[in-house]
Every structure is written in C-alpha cells, then in structure tokens.
PDB file of C-alpha atoms in Angstrom:
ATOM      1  CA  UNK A   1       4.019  -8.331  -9.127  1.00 49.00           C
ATOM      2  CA  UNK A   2       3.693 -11.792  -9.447  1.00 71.00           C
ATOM      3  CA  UNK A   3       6.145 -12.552  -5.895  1.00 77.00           C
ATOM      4  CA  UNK A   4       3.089 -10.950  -4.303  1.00 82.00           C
ATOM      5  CA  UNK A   5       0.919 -14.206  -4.993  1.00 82.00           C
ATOM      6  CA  UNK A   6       1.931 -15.866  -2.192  1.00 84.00           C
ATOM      7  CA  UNK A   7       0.857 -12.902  -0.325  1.00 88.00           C
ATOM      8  CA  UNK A   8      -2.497 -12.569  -2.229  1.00 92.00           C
ATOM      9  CA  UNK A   9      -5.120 -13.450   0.571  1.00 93.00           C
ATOM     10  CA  UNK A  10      -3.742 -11.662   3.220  1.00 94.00           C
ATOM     11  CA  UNK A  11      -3.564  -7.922   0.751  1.00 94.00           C
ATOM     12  CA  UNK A  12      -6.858  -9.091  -0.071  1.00 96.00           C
ATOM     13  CA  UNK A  13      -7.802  -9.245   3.195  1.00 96.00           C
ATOM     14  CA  UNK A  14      -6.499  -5.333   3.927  1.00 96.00           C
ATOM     15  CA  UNK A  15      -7.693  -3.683   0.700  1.00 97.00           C
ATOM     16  CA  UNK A  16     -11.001  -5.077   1.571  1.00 98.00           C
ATOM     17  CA  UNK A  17     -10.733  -4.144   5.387  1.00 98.00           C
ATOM     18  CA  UNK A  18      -9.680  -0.345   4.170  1.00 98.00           C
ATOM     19  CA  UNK A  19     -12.666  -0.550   1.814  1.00 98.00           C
ATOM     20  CA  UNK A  20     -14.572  -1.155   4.510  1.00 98.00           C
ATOM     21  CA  UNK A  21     -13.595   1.907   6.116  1.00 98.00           C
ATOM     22  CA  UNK A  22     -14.006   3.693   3.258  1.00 98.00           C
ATOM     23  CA  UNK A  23     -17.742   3.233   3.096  1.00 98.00           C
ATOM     24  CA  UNK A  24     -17.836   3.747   7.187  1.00 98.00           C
ATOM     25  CA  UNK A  25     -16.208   7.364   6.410  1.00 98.00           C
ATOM     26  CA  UNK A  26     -18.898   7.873   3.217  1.00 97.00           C
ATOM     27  CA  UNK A  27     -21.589   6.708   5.584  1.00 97.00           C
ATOM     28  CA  UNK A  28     -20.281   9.044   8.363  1.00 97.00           C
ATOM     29  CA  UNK A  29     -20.565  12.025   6.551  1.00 97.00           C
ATOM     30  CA  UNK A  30     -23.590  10.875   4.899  1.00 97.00           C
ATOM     31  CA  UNK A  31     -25.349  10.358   8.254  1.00 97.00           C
ATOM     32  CA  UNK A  32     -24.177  14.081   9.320  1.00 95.00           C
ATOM     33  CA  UNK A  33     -21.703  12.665  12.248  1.00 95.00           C
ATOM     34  CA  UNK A  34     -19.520  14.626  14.398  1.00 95.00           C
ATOM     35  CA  UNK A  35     -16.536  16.142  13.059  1.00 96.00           C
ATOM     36  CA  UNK A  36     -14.340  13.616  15.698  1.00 97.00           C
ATOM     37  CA  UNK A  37     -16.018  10.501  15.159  1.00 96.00           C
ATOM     38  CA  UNK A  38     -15.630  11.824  10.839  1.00 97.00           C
ATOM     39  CA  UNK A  39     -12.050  13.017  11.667  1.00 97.00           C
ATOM     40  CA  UNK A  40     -11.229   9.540  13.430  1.00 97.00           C
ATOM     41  CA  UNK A  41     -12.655   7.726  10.785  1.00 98.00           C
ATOM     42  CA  UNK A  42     -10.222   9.460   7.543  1.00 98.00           C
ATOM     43  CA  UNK A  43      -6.938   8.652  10.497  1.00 98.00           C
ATOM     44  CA  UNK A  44      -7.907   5.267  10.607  1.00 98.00           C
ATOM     45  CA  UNK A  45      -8.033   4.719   6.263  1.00 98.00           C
ATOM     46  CA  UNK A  46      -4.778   6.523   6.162  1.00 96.00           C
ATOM     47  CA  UNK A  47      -3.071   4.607   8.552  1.00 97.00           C
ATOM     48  CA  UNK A  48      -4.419   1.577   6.848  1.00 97.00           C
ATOM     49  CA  UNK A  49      -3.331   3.022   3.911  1.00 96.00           C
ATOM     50  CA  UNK A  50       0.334   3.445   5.310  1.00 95.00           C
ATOM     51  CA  UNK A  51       0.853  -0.173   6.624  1.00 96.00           C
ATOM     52  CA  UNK A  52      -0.613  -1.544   2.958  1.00 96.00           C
ATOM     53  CA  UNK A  53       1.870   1.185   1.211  1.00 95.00           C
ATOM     54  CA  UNK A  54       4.782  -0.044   3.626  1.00 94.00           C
ATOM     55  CA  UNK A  55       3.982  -3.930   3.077  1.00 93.00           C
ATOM     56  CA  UNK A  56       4.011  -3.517  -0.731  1.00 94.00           C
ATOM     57  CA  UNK A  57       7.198  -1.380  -0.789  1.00 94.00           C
ATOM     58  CA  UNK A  58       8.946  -4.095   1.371  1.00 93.00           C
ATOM     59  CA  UNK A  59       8.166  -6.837  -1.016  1.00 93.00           C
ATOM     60  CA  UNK A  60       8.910  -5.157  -3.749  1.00 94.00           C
ATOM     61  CA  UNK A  61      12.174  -3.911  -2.514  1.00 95.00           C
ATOM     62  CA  UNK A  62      12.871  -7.950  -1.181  1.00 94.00           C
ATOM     63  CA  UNK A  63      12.226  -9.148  -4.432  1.00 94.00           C
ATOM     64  CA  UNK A  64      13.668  -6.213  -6.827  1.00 94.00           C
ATOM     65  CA  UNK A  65      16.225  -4.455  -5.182  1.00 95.00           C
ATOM     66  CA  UNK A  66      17.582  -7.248  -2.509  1.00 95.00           C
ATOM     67  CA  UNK A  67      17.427 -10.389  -3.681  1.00 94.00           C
ATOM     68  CA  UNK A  68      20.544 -12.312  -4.933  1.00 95.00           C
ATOM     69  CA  UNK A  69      21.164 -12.893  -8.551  1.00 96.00           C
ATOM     70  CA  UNK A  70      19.626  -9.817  -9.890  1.00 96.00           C
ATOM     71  CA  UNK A  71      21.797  -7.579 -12.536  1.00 96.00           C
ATOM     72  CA  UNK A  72      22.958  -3.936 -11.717  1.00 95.00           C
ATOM     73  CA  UNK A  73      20.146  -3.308 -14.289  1.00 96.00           C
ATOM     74  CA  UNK A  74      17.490  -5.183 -12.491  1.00 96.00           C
ATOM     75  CA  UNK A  75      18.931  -3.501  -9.078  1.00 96.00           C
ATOM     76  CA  UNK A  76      18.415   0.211 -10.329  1.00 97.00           C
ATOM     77  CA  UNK A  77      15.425  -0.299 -12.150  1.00 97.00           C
ATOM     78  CA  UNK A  78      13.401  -2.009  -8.896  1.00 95.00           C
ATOM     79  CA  UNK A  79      15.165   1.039  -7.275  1.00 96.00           C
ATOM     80  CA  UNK A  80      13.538   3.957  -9.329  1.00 97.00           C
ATOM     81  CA  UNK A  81       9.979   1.646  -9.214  1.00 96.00           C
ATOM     82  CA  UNK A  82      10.173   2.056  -5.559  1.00 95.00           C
ATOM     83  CA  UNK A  83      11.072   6.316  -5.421  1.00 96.00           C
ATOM     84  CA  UNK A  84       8.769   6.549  -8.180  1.00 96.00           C
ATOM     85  CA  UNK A  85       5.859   5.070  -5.970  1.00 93.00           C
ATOM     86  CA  UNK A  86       7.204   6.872  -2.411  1.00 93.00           C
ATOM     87  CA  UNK A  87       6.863   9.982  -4.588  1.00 94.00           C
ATOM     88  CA  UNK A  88       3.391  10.056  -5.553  1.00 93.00           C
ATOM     89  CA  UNK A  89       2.361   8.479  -2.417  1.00 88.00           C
ATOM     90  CA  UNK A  90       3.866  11.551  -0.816  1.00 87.00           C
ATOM     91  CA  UNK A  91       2.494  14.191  -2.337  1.00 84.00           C
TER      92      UNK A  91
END
C-alpha cells in the first residue's frame, strides 16, 4: 500500500502504541491482576485495534475504490480487497 507512505509515522506511531498495550495486558495477567483492571486492559487493544482497522480501510477505500481515474476493474477489485479484509476482521 504504497499511498499509505505518507501516512507511515503516524500508523507507526499506533501499531507501536497497541503493542504497547499488548505487553501491559501480557504483564497484567502475568502479575495475577484483577479480572477488571485485565478485562479493561483487552477493551482498550481492541478498540485500538478498531480505529487502526477503520483508518486503513478508509485509505484504502480513498485510494482504490474512490479516487478518479481508476477502471471499473481497478474499482471492483479495491472493492473485494476491502470485504475480503472486513470479513476476517469480523469473525
């Protein structure tokens, strides 16, 4: 996704950040923490998670769905990349 370059720092920025939370959750249940403070913890990746999942599906539907000058071709394929990914992120 080469459109997502100019983006690159700031998606850096948020995988990082939920990796960050990742460890937090590992340490969490490591550590033996309460089941809120654990519970809070897995919210808080997957809503990460969800804004990250909703940024990249915007772009990619700007750049391969919306954007002027593509074919009918172009069009559909972008299309199916995008249910393709909404599907496996929602199962």
């Amino acid at each position: 996704m080469s459109h997502l370059a100019q983006q690159k720092d700031p998606l850096l920025k948020r995988v990082r950040r939920i990796g960050g939370q990742v460890q937090a959750l590992e340490r969490a249940i490591d550590d033996d923490a309460g089941c809120a403070k654990t519970l809070h913890l897995a919210a808080a990746i997957r809503g990460a998670l969800n804004g990250l999942m909703d940024e990249l599906i915007e772009a990619h539907a700007r750049e391969h769905v919306a954007r002027p000058g593509l074919s009918d071709m172009e069009r559909n394929q972008g299309l199916d990349e995008i249910l393709e990914a909404i599907r496996r992120y929602s199962k």
